[in-house]
Short mmCIF file of C-alpha atoms and ligand atoms in Angstrom, two decimals:
data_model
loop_
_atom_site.label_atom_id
_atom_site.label_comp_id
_atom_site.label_asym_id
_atom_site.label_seq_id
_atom_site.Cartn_x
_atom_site.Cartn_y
_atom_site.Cartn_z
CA UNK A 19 114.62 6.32 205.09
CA UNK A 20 112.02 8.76 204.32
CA UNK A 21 109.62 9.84 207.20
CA UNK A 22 107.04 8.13 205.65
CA UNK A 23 104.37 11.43 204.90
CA UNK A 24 103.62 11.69 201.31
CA UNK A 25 105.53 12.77 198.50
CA UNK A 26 105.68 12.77 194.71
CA UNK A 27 108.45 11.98 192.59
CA UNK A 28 109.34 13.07 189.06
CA UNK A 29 112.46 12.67 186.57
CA UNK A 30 113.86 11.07 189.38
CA UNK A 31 113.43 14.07 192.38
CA UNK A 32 111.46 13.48 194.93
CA UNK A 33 109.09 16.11 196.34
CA UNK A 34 109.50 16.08 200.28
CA UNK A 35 108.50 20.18 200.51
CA UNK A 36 105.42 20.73 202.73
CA UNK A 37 104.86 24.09 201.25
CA UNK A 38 105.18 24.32 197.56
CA UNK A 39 105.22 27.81 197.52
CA UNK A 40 108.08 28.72 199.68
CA UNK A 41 110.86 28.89 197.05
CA UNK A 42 114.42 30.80 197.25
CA UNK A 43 114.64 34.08 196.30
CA UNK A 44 117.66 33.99 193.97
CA UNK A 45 117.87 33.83 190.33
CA UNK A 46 118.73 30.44 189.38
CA UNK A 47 121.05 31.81 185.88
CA UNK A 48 122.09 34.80 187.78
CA UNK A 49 123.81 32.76 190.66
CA UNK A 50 125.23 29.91 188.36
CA UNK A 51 126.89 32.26 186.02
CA UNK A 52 128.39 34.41 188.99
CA UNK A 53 129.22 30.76 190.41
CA UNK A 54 130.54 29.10 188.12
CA UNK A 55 130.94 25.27 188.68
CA UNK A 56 133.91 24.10 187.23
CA UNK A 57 135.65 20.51 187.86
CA UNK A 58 138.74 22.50 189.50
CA UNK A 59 136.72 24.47 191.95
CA UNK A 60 134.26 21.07 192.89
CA UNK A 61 137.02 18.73 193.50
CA UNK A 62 138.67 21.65 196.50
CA UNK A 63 135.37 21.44 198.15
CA UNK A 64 134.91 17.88 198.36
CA UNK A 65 138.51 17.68 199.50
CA UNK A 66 137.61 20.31 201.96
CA UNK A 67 134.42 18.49 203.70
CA UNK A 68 136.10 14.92 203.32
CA UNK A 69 139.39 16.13 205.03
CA UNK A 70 137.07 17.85 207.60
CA UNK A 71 135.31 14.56 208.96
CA UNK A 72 138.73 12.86 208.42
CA UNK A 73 140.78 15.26 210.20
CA UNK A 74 137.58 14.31 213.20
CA UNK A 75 138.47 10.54 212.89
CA UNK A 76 136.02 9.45 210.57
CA UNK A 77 136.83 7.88 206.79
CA UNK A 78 135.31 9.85 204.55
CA UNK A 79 132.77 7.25 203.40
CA UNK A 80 128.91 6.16 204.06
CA UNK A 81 126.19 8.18 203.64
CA UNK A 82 125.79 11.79 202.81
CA UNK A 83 122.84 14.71 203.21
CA UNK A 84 123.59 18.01 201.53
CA UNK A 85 121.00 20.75 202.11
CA UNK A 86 121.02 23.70 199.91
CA UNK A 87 122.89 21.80 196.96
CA UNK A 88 122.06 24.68 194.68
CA UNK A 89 123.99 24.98 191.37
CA UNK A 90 125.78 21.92 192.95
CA UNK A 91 129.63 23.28 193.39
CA UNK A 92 129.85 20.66 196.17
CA UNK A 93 127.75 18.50 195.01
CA UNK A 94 129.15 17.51 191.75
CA UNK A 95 132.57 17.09 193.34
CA UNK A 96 131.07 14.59 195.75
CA UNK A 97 129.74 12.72 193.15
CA UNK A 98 132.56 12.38 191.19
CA UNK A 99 136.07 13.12 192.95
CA UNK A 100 134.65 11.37 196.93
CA UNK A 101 135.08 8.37 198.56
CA UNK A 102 130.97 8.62 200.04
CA UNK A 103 128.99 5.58 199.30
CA UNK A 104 125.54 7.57 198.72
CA UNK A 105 125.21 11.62 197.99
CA UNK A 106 121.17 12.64 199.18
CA UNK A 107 121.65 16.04 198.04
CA UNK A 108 118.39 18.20 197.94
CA UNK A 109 117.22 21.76 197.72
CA UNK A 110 114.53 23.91 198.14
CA UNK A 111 113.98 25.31 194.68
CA UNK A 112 112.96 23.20 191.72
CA UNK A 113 114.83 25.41 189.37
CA UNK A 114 117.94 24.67 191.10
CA UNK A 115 117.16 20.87 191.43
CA UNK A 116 116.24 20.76 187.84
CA UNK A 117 120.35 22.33 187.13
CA UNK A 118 121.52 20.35 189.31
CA UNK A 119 120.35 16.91 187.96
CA UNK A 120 121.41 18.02 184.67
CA UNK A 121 124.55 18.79 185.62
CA UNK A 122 124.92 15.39 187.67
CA UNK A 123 123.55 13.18 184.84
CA UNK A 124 126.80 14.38 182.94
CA UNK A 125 129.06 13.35 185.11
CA UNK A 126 131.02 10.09 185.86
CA UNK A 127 130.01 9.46 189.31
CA UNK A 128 131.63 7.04 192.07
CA UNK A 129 128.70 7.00 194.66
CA UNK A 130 125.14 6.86 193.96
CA UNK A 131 123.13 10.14 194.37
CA UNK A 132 119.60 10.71 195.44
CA UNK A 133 117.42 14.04 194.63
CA UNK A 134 115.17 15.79 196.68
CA UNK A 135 113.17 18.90 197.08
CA UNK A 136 112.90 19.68 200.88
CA UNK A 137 113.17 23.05 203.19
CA UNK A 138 116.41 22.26 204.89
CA UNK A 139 114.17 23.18 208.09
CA UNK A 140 111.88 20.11 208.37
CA UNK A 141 114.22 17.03 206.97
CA UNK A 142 111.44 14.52 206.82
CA UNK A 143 113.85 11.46 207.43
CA UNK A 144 114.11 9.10 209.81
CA UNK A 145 116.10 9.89 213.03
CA UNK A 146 119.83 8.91 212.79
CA UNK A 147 119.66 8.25 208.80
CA UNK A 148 122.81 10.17 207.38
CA UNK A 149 126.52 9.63 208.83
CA UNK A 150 127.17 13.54 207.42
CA UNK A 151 125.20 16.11 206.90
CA UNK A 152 126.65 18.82 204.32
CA UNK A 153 125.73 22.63 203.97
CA UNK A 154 128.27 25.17 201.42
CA UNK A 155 126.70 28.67 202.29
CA UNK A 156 123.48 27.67 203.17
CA UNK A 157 122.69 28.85 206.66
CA UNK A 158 122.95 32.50 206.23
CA UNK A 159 119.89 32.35 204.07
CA UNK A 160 117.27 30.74 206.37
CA UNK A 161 115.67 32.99 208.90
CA UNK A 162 115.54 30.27 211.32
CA UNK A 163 118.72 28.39 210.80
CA UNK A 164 118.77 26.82 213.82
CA UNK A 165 115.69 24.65 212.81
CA UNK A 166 118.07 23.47 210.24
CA UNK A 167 121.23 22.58 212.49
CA UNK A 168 118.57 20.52 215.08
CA UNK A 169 116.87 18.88 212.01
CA UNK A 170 120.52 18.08 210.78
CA UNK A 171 121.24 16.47 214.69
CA UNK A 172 118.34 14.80 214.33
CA UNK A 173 118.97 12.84 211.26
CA UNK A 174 122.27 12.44 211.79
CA UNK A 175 123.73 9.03 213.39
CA UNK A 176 125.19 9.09 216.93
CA UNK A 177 128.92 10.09 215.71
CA UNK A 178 127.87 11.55 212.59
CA UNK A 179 129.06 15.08 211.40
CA UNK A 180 127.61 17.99 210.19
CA UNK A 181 129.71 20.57 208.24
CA UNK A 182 128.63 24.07 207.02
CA UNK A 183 130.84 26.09 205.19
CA UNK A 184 129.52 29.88 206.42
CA UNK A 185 130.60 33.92 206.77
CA UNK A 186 131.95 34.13 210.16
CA UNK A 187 131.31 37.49 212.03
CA UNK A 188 134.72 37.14 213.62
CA UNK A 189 136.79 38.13 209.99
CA UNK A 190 133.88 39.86 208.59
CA UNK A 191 133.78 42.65 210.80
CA UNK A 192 137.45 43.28 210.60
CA UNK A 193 136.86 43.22 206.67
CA UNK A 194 133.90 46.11 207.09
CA UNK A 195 136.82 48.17 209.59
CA UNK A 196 138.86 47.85 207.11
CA UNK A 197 136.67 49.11 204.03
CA UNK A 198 135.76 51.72 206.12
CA UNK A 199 138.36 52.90 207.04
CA UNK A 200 139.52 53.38 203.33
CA UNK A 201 136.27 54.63 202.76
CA UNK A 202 137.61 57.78 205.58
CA UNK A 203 141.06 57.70 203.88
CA UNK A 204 139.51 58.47 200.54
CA UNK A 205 137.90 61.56 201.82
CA UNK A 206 140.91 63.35 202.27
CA UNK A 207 142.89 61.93 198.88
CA UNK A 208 143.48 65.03 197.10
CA UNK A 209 142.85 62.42 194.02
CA UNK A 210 140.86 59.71 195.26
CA UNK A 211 141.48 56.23 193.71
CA UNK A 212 138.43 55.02 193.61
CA UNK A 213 135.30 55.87 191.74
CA UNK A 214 131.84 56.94 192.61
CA UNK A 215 130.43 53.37 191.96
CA UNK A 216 133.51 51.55 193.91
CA UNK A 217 133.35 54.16 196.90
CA UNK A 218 129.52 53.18 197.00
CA UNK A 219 130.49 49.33 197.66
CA UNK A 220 133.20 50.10 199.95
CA UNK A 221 130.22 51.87 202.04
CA UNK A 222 128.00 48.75 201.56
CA UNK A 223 130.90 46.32 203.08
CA UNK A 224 132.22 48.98 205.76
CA UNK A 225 127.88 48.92 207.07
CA UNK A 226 127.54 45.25 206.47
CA UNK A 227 128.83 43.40 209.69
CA UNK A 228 126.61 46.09 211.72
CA UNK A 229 123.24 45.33 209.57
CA UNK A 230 123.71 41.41 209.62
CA UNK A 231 124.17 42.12 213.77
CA UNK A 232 120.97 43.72 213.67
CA UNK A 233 119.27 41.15 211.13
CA UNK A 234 120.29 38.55 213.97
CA UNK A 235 119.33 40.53 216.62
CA UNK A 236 115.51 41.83 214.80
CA UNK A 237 112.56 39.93 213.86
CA UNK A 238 114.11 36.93 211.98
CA UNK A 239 110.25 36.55 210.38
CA UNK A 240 110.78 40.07 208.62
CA UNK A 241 113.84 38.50 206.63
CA UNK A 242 112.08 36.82 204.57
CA UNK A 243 112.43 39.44 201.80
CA UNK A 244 116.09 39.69 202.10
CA UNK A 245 118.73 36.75 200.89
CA UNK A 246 121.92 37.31 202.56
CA UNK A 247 120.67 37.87 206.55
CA UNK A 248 123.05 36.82 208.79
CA UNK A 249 127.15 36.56 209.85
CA UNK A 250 127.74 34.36 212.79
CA UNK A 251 129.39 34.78 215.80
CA UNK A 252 131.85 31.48 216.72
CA UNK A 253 130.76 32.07 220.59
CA UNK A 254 126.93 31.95 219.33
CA UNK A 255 127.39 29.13 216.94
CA UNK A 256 129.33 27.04 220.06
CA UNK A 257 126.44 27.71 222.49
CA UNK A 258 123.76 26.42 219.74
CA UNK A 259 126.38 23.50 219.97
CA UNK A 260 126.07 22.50 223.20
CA UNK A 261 122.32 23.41 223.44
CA UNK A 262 121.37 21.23 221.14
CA UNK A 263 123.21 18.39 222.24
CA UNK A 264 126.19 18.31 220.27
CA UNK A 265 129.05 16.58 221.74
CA UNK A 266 132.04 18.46 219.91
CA UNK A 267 132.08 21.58 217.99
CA UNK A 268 134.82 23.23 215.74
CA UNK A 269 135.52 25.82 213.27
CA UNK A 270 138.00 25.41 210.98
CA UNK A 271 139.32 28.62 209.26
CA UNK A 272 141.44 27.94 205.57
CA UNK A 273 144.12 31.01 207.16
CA UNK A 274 145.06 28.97 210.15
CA UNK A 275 149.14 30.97 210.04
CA UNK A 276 149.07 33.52 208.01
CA UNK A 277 148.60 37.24 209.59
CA UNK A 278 145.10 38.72 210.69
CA UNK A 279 146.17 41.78 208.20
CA UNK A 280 146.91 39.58 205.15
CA UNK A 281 143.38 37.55 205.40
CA UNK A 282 141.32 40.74 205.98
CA UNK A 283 143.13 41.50 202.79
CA UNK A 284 142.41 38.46 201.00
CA UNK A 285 138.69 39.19 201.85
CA UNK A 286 138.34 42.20 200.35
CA UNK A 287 140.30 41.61 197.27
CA UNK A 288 137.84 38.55 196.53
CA UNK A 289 134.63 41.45 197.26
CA UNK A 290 136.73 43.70 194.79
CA UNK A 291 137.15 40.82 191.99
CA UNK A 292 133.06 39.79 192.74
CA UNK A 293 132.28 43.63 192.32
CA UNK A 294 134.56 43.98 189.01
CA UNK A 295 137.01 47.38 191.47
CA UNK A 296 140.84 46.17 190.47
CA UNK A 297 142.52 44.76 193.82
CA UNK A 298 145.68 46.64 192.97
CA UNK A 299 143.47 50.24 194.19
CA UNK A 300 143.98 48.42 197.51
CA UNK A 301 147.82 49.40 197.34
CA UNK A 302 147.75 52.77 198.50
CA UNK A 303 146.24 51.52 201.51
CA UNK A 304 148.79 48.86 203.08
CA UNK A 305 149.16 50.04 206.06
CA UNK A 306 145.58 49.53 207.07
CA UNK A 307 146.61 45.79 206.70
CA UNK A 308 149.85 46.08 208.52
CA UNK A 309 147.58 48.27 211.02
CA UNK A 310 145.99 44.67 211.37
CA UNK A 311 148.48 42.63 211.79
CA UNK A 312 150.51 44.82 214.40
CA UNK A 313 147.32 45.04 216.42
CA UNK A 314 145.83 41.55 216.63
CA UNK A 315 149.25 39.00 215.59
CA UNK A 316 148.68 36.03 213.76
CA UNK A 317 145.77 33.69 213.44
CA UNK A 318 145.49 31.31 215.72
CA UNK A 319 144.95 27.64 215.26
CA UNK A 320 141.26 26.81 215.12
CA UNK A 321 140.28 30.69 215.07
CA UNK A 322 137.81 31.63 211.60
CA UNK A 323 139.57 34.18 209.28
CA UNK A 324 138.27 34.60 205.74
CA UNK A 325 135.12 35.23 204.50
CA UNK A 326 134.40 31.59 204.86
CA UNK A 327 134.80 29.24 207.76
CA UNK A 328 133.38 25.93 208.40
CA UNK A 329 131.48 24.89 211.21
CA UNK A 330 132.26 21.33 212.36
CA UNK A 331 129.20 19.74 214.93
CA UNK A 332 129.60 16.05 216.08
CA UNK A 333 126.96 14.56 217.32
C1 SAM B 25 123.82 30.54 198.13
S1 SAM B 25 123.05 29.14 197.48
C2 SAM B 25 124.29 27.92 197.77
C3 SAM B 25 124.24 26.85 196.74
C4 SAM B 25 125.41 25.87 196.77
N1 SAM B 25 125.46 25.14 198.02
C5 SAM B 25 126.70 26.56 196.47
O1 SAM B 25 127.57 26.59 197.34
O2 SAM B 25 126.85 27.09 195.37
C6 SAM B 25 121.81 28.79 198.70
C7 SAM B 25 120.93 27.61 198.30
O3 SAM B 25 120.06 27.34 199.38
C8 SAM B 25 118.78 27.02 198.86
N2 SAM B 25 117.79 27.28 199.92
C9 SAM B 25 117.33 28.46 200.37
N3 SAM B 25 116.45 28.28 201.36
C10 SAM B 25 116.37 26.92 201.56
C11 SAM B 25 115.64 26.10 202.45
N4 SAM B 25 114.78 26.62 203.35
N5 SAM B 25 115.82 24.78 202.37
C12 SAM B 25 116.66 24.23 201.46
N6 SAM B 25 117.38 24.95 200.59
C13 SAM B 25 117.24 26.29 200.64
C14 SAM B 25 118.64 27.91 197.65
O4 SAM B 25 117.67 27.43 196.75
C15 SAM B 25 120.05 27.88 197.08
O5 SAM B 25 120.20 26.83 196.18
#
């Protein structure tokens, strides 16, 4: 299945990079404590991606590439809670991969899973290898993610899927007019209710729809030096689609009914529990959210609300 170039294996991952130094720039034990897999939070995902391709008429079985596995909240619940015949999961660090097989090797799993080390850009497989092709908040941190998103056509069969679970632009930017306009609000609080330190991240998240804009708009080579670059845009991600020959795209929101106000909400409380700022502070401030919801109505069916979204591309 493998292109064929040549690779090195060891404790049972093989090598597939083509630059050895190009390595993530997170902190392997900083990102698995603040992520935290646990069997609870695994098993949602794997229901999440296997009703996905289901809900697109197509069992939830055969064969699997996941790029960016990381700390392996997906992966481990495809391993051990899906119906898929074979998990290839892979990564581009070896610290990660190194976790991740650990982690693996303790579980009780249903499929057989393969490791690699590969830059989710090249995928050195053959063409039309993988029925899926798996991503959980992945392509936000490659410059050139739409390398990734044609290698992932390329590798996929004709009907397979490709999922990537993602920050849509759509939400977030409601979440950073929201946070700013608290941010205002506070301003004129004769006592405000939040600190120094909390008014400082509300800042961060009001400017941070506007700077990802620009990272997607800039020099995508300069980005190199920065982890989180980009939100994306559903109209952007449906041309890509259709440019590179896709023949269906979706994105599926987890908000589908409730109100536009309540989800903004439920963003910012999950920035505020990340961040340590109690979500209750938020209270004083309900009518931003009820601002929301008078203005824009309820979510509709298909449209991405949340912090997260998942892109659906059949090929
Ligand atoms: C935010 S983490 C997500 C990890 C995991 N999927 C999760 O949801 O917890 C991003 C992952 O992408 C990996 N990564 C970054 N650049 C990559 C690349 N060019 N190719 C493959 N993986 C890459 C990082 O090593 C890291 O494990």
């Amino acid at each position: 299945m493998s292109c064929g170039h040549v690779c090195r294996e060891e404790d049972g991952v093989l090598d597939l990079r083509l630059d050895a130094s190009f390595d993530t720039l997170l902190d392997v034990e900083e990102y698995d404590a603040a992520h935290h897999v646990t069997d609870g939070s695994a098993r949602i995902l794997a229901r999440l991606y296997s009703d996905i391709v289901t809900g697109k008429g197509k069992a939830a079985t055969g064969k699997v590439l996941e790029i960016g596995a990381g700390s392996g909240n997906l992966t481990c619940g495809l391993a051990e809670h899906s119906e898929f015949a074979e998990i290839h999961c892979s990564d581009l660090s070896p610290a990660f991969m190194r976790l991740l097989c650990q982690r693996i090797k303790m579980l009780s799993c249903r499929n057989t899973v393969h490791f690699y080390l590969l830059d989710a850009n090249e995928l050195p497989f053959v063409p039309g290898s993988f029925d899926f092709v798996f991503g959980h908040s992945i392509l936000h941190h490659l410059a050139h993610f739409e390398r990734a998103i044609a290698a992932a056509y390329r590798v996929l069969k004709p009907g397979g899927i490709a999922v990537f679970g993602e920050p849509v632009m759509d939400t977030n930017a409601l979440i950073s007019l929201a946070a700013g306009t608290i941010r205002m609000m506070e301003t004129v609080r004769p006592v405000p209710a939040f600190t120094r330190r909390e008014q400082a991240i509300l800042e961060v998240v009001a400017r941070r729809s506007a700077e990802k804009r620009a990272n997607m708009e800039g020099d995508r080579d300069a980005l190199r030096q920065i982890e989180d670059k980009f939100m994306f845009a559903l109209a952007d991600m449906r041309h890509l689609a259709k440019e590179l020959g896709f023949s269906d795209f979706d994105c599926i929101s987890p908000h589908v009914g409730k109100g536009y106000g309540a989800a903004v909400k439920a963003g910012l409380v999950q920035i505020f529990r990340q961040c340590a700022i109690d979500p209750a502070k938020l209270d004083p401030y309900q009518a931003v959210f009820e601002n929301l919801e008078l203005t824009m109505g309820p979510v509709a069916d298909r449209h991405p609300v949340g912090m997260f979204s998942y892109f659906v591309f059949v090929k």
